[in-house]
mmCIF file of C-alpha atoms in Angstrom:
data_model
loop_
_atom_site.group_PDB
_atom_site.id
_atom_site.type_symbol
_atom_site.label_atom_id
_atom_site.label_comp_id
_atom_site.label_asym_id
_atom_site.label_seq_id
_atom_site.Cartn_x
_atom_site.Cartn_y
_atom_site.Cartn_z
ATOM 1 C CA UNK A 1 110.969 334.517 -43.664
ATOM 2 C CA UNK A 2 111.049 338.234 -44.382
ATOM 3 C CA UNK A 3 113.096 338.687 -47.543
ATOM 4 C CA UNK A 4 113.237 342.461 -47.175
ATOM 5 C CA UNK A 5 113.673 343.819 -43.650
ATOM 6 C CA UNK A 6 112.766 347.422 -42.947
ATOM 7 C CA UNK A 7 113.459 349.658 -39.970
ATOM 8 C CA UNK A 8 112.375 351.544 -37.999
ATOM 9 C CA UNK A 9 108.715 350.617 -37.716
ATOM 10 C CA UNK A 10 107.833 354.200 -36.826
ATOM 11 C CA UNK A 11 109.648 357.509 -36.997
ATOM 12 C CA UNK A 12 108.933 360.992 -35.681
ATOM 13 C CA UNK A 13 110.866 363.905 -37.163
ATOM 14 C CA UNK A 14 110.637 367.654 -36.707
ATOM 15 C CA UNK A 15 109.789 369.792 -39.708
ATOM 16 C CA UNK A 16 112.960 370.578 -41.637
ATOM 17 C CA UNK A 17 114.776 367.522 -40.318
ATOM 18 C CA UNK A 18 116.105 364.484 -42.165
ATOM 19 C CA UNK A 19 114.093 361.260 -42.178
ATOM 20 C CA UNK A 20 116.055 358.044 -42.723
ATOM 21 C CA UNK A 21 114.525 354.630 -43.334
ATOM 22 C CA UNK A 22 116.668 351.540 -43.784
ATOM 23 C CA UNK A 23 116.152 348.256 -45.596
ATOM 24 C CA UNK A 24 118.184 345.085 -45.948
ATOM 25 C CA UNK A 25 117.742 342.130 -48.279
ATOM 26 C CA UNK A 26 119.178 338.656 -48.750
ATOM 27 C CA UNK A 27 118.299 337.630 -52.291
ATOM 28 C CA UNK A 28 121.084 338.710 -54.653
ATOM 29 C CA UNK A 29 118.764 338.090 -57.627
ATOM 30 C CA UNK A 30 116.819 341.261 -56.797
ATOM 31 C CA UNK A 31 117.526 343.813 -59.517
ATOM 32 C CA UNK A 32 115.199 346.720 -58.807
ATOM 33 C CA UNK A 33 114.526 348.483 -55.509
ATOM 34 C CA UNK A 34 111.566 350.881 -55.362
ATOM 35 C CA UNK A 35 110.229 352.900 -52.461
ATOM 36 C CA UNK A 36 106.505 353.424 -52.088
ATOM 37 C CA UNK A 37 104.606 356.117 -50.207
ATOM 38 C CA UNK A 38 101.164 355.394 -48.850
ATOM 39 C CA UNK A 39 98.666 357.851 -47.370
ATOM 40 C CA UNK A 40 95.772 356.641 -45.209
ATOM 41 C CA UNK A 41 92.978 355.097 -47.267
ATOM 42 C CA UNK A 42 95.078 355.031 -50.424
ATOM 43 C CA UNK A 43 97.126 352.471 -52.264
ATOM 44 C CA UNK A 44 100.935 352.653 -52.324
ATOM 45 C CA UNK A 45 102.393 354.999 -54.919
ATOM 46 C CA UNK A 46 105.882 354.799 -56.383
ATOM 47 C CA UNK A 47 108.148 357.442 -54.864
ATOM 48 C CA UNK A 48 111.627 356.668 -56.182
ATOM 49 C CA UNK A 49 113.532 353.581 -57.318
ATOM 50 C CA UNK A 50 117.082 352.416 -57.922
ATOM 51 C CA UNK A 51 118.940 349.604 -59.665
ATOM 52 C CA UNK A 52 121.917 347.872 -57.990
ATOM 53 C CA UNK A 53 124.475 349.238 -60.454
ATOM 54 C CA UNK A 54 123.954 352.734 -58.995
ATOM 55 C CA UNK A 55 124.993 353.761 -55.478
ATOM 56 C CA UNK A 56 122.737 356.790 -55.135
ATOM 57 C CA UNK A 57 119.696 358.309 -56.769
ATOM 58 C CA UNK A 58 118.197 361.678 -55.935
ATOM 59 C CA UNK A 59 114.834 363.119 -56.878
ATOM 60 C CA UNK A 60 114.078 366.435 -55.238
ATOM 61 C CA UNK A 61 114.162 365.978 -51.458
ATOM 62 C CA UNK A 62 114.213 362.174 -51.718
ATOM 63 C CA UNK A 63 117.446 360.176 -52.041
ATOM 64 C CA UNK A 64 118.090 356.451 -52.158
ATOM 65 C CA UNK A 65 121.491 355.235 -51.016
ATOM 66 C CA UNK A 66 122.407 351.720 -52.119
ATOM 67 C CA UNK A 67 125.166 349.481 -50.754
ATOM 68 C CA UNK A 68 125.344 346.365 -52.893
ATOM 69 C CA UNK A 69 128.082 344.628 -50.913
ATOM 70 C CA UNK A 70 126.171 345.055 -47.657
ATOM 71 C CA UNK A 71 122.825 344.294 -49.325
ATOM 72 C CA UNK A 72 121.319 347.396 -47.794
ATOM 73 C CA UNK A 73 119.549 350.458 -49.086
ATOM 74 C CA UNK A 74 118.007 353.471 -47.456
ATOM 75 C CA UNK A 75 115.648 356.363 -48.116
ATOM 76 C CA UNK A 76 116.606 359.851 -46.999
ATOM 77 C CA UNK A 77 113.997 362.605 -46.925
ATOM 78 C CA UNK A 78 115.671 365.983 -46.644
ATOM 79 C CA UNK A 79 113.887 369.019 -45.207
ATOM 80 C CA UNK A 80 111.006 366.813 -44.071
ATOM 81 C CA UNK A 81 107.556 368.433 -44.232
ATOM 82 C CA UNK A 82 104.265 367.622 -42.481
ATOM 83 C CA UNK A 83 102.904 366.606 -45.896
ATOM 84 C CA UNK A 84 105.500 363.807 -45.957
ATOM 85 C CA UNK A 85 103.693 362.120 -43.059
ATOM 86 C CA UNK A 86 102.769 358.729 -44.478
ATOM 87 C CA UNK A 87 103.744 355.077 -44.458
ATOM 88 C CA UNK A 88 106.820 354.215 -46.506
ATOM 89 C CA UNK A 89 107.613 350.788 -47.908
ATOM 90 C CA UNK A 90 110.827 349.593 -49.428
ATOM 91 C CA UNK A 91 110.523 346.778 -51.921
ATOM 92 C CA UNK A 92 112.501 344.597 -54.283
ATOM 93 C CA UNK A 93 111.701 342.870 -57.524
ATOM 94 C CA UNK A 94 112.371 339.155 -57.649
ATOM 95 C CA UNK A 95 114.173 338.731 -60.937
ATOM 96 C CA UNK A 96 113.667 335.080 -61.658
ATOM 97 C CA UNK A 97 110.943 332.522 -62.210
ATOM 98 C CA UNK A 98 110.210 333.796 -65.686
ATOM 99 C CA UNK A 99 110.462 337.488 -64.762
ATOM 100 C CA UNK A 100 107.028 337.747 -63.212
ATOM 101 C CA UNK A 101 107.862 341.131 -61.681
ATOM 102 C CA UNK A 102 106.672 340.158 -58.213
ATOM 103 C CA UNK A 103 107.296 342.888 -55.660
ATOM 104 C CA UNK A 104 108.596 341.829 -52.255
ATOM 105 C CA UNK A 105 107.806 344.460 -49.614
ATOM 106 C CA UNK A 106 109.417 345.476 -46.366
ATOM 107 C CA UNK A 107 107.266 345.783 -43.256
ATOM 108 C CA UNK A 108 106.692 349.522 -43.646
ATOM 109 C CA UNK A 109 107.648 352.648 -41.670
ATOM 110 C CA UNK A 110 105.099 355.124 -40.393
ATOM 111 C CA UNK A 111 106.605 358.605 -40.594
ATOM 112 C CA UNK A 112 105.212 361.534 -38.667
ATOM 113 C CA UNK A 113 106.659 364.977 -39.340
ATOM 114 C CA UNK A 114 105.822 367.426 -36.569
ATOM 115 C CA UNK A 115 105.280 371.079 -37.492
ATOM 116 C CA UNK B 1 92.286 357.564 -67.003
ATOM 117 C CA UNK B 2 90.929 355.418 -64.168
ATOM 118 C CA UNK B 3 94.031 353.234 -63.680
ATOM 119 C CA UNK B 4 93.253 350.344 -61.312
ATOM 120 C CA UNK B 5 89.731 350.249 -59.893
ATOM 121 C CA UNK B 6 88.788 348.074 -56.925
ATOM 122 C CA UNK B 7 85.310 347.384 -55.600
ATOM 123 C CA UNK B 8 83.960 347.374 -52.990
ATOM 124 C CA UNK B 9 85.937 349.787 -50.804
ATOM 125 C CA UNK B 10 84.629 348.306 -47.566
ATOM 126 C CA UNK B 11 82.944 345.045 -46.661
ATOM 127 C CA UNK B 12 81.982 343.165 -43.533
ATOM 128 C CA UNK B 13 81.596 339.399 -43.893
ATOM 129 C CA UNK B 14 80.425 336.781 -41.460
ATOM 130 C CA UNK B 15 82.573 333.710 -40.868
ATOM 131 C CA UNK B 16 81.902 331.139 -43.583
ATOM 132 C CA UNK B 17 80.513 333.581 -46.124
ATOM 133 C CA UNK B 18 82.037 334.031 -49.561
ATOM 134 C CA UNK B 19 82.690 337.078 -51.674
ATOM 135 C CA UNK B 20 84.544 338.332 -54.724
ATOM 136 C CA UNK B 21 86.781 341.383 -54.702
ATOM 137 C CA UNK B 22 86.730 343.041 -58.085
ATOM 138 C CA UNK B 23 89.738 344.575 -59.834
ATOM 139 C CA UNK B 24 89.784 346.240 -63.246
ATOM 140 C CA UNK B 25 92.568 348.090 -65.025
ATOM 141 C CA UNK B 26 92.353 350.157 -68.201
ATOM 142 C CA UNK B 27 96.059 350.457 -69.007
ATOM 143 C CA UNK B 28 96.328 347.232 -71.027
ATOM 144 C CA UNK B 29 98.850 345.861 -68.538
ATOM 145 C CA UNK B 30 99.684 342.185 -68.827
ATOM 146 C CA UNK B 31 100.739 341.718 -65.218
ATOM 147 C CA UNK B 32 98.270 341.889 -62.339
ATOM 148 C CA UNK B 33 98.679 341.164 -58.634
ATOM 149 C CA UNK B 34 96.711 340.815 -55.432
ATOM 150 C CA UNK B 35 98.308 341.815 -52.146
ATOM 151 C CA UNK B 36 97.022 341.918 -48.597
ATOM 152 C CA UNK B 37 98.253 344.472 -46.097
ATOM 153 C CA UNK B 38 98.331 343.799 -42.387
ATOM 154 C CA UNK B 39 99.701 346.201 -39.726
ATOM 155 C CA UNK B 40 103.458 345.865 -39.284
ATOM 156 C CA UNK B 41 103.682 343.160 -41.953
ATOM 157 C CA UNK B 42 103.931 345.121 -45.158
ATOM 158 C CA UNK B 43 102.164 343.796 -48.239
ATOM 159 C CA UNK B 44 102.077 340.081 -48.937
ATOM 160 C CA UNK B 45 101.458 338.670 -52.417
ATOM 161 C CA UNK B 46 98.385 336.438 -52.631
ATOM 162 C CA UNK B 47 98.129 335.629 -56.347
ATOM 163 C CA UNK B 48 99.404 337.068 -59.571
ATOM 164 C CA UNK B 49 98.831 336.799 -63.306
ATOM 165 C CA UNK B 50 101.172 337.425 -66.231
ATOM 166 C CA UNK B 51 98.403 337.452 -68.807
ATOM 167 C CA UNK B 52 94.862 336.384 -69.578
ATOM 168 C CA UNK B 53 94.356 332.742 -68.681
ATOM 169 C CA UNK B 54 97.552 332.509 -66.618
ATOM 170 C CA UNK B 55 97.576 332.729 -62.821
ATOM 171 C CA UNK B 56 99.925 331.559 -60.095
ATOM 172 C CA UNK B 57 100.185 331.505 -56.323
ATOM 173 C CA UNK B 58 102.063 334.074 -54.329
ATOM 174 C CA UNK B 59 103.278 333.925 -50.746
ATOM 175 C CA UNK B 60 99.898 333.634 -48.966
ATOM 176 C CA UNK B 61 97.364 331.971 -51.339
ATOM 177 C CA UNK B 62 95.464 329.742 -48.879
ATOM 178 C CA UNK B 63 91.763 330.567 -48.682
ATOM 179 C CA UNK B 64 91.736 332.530 -51.931
ATOM 180 C CA UNK B 65 91.189 331.891 -55.623
ATOM 181 C CA UNK B 66 91.604 334.000 -58.733
ATOM 182 C CA UNK B 67 90.756 333.957 -62.408
ATOM 183 C CA UNK B 68 91.950 336.026 -65.362
ATOM 184 C CA UNK B 69 89.594 335.663 -68.320
ATOM 185 C CA UNK B 70 90.425 339.088 -69.792
ATOM 186 C CA UNK B 71 93.408 341.435 -69.720
ATOM 187 C CA UNK B 72 91.374 344.032 -67.807
ATOM 188 C CA UNK B 73 89.873 341.998 -64.947
ATOM 189 C CA UNK B 74 91.466 340.039 -62.120
ATOM 190 C CA UNK B 75 88.881 339.144 -59.435
ATOM 191 C CA UNK B 76 89.882 337.630 -56.091
ATOM 192 C CA UNK B 77 87.506 335.084 -54.571
ATOM 193 C CA UNK B 78 87.279 334.347 -50.861
ATOM 194 C CA UNK B 79 85.584 331.062 -50.022
ATOM 195 C CA UNK B 80 84.516 330.332 -46.441
ATOM 196 C CA UNK B 81 85.746 333.600 -44.942
ATOM 197 C CA UNK B 82 87.773 333.375 -41.729
ATOM 198 C CA UNK B 83 88.784 336.081 -39.209
ATOM 199 C CA UNK B 84 92.402 335.665 -40.381
ATOM 200 C CA UNK B 85 91.311 337.141 -43.702
ATOM 201 C CA UNK B 86 90.484 340.468 -42.092
ATOM 202 C CA UNK B 87 92.848 342.778 -43.941
ATOM 203 C CA UNK B 88 93.181 345.484 -46.558
ATOM 204 C CA UNK B 89 93.448 344.067 -50.054
ATOM 205 C CA UNK B 90 95.233 345.813 -52.887
ATOM 206 C CA UNK B 91 95.160 344.998 -56.554
ATOM 207 C CA UNK B 92 98.000 346.209 -58.779
ATOM 208 C CA UNK B 93 99.006 346.032 -62.401
ATOM 209 C CA UNK B 94 102.250 346.575 -64.253
ATOM 210 C CA UNK B 95 103.738 346.530 -67.693
ATOM 211 C CA UNK B 96 107.234 345.382 -68.482
ATOM 212 C CA UNK B 97 107.278 348.036 -71.192
ATOM 213 C CA UNK B 98 106.731 350.735 -68.549
ATOM 214 C CA UNK B 99 110.379 350.456 -67.656
ATOM 215 C CA UNK B 100 111.338 349.767 -64.098
ATOM 216 C CA UNK B 101 108.381 347.506 -63.565
ATOM 217 C CA UNK B 102 106.049 350.475 -63.020
ATOM 218 C CA UNK B 103 103.302 349.324 -60.708
ATOM 219 C CA UNK B 104 99.913 350.999 -60.344
ATOM 220 C CA UNK B 105 97.922 350.135 -57.233
ATOM 221 C CA UNK B 106 94.208 350.424 -56.654
ATOM 222 C CA UNK B 107 92.869 352.227 -53.600
ATOM 223 C CA UNK B 108 92.154 349.028 -51.703
ATOM 224 C CA UNK B 109 89.300 347.023 -50.201
ATOM 225 C CA UNK B 110 89.041 346.953 -46.410
ATOM 226 C CA UNK B 111 87.559 343.604 -45.391
ATOM 227 C CA UNK B 112 86.446 342.639 -41.905
ATOM 228 C CA UNK B 113 85.398 339.066 -41.105
ATOM 229 C CA UNK B 114 83.317 338.708 -37.926
#
């Protein structure tokens, strides 16, 4: 079963708008929640990450909101730009089994920002 | 600073053929991982290693094998290729000391089995 569920699958936003991608998880042992950005033909690259003891983290135009009780977290991209067009993955670290650092990924969201 | 290097970038295999996907990292990371990426499915963990000589199965290990004889290299072996193995494969490495489990991904190998 999908341990991290991500929505929507695709998203189209106008330049200057706000892009919002949502993720939900079940495993309460997860202790680190990164977001990755992937451009075509490239590997995923870390965008921003949060730990469950923090409700929000902001880096430039990118913000993670975290709701521990609801087991949900989301990525907000403010003032979205065409250069933000990419695939975004939420993920979670499985903190157990000897701390192997295995990343569990969501299904991915393809974002298109129209000029 | 090369990071994580994967070869080849593209490959077409016939059903039943075998091949090895190469992965090398120069960051002295102990942890290395192989993922496959399929449309709408995200990335699924195939195998991982927490150090030289130590490997373990991930979520989708069937049809694959790995070895880790050195810290730098973590090759992925496909035996008897099947169409279901058509995918994009990513190798990654991380160091616990990086803080926040900092992962570095390679640029991927696009494999087609026909």
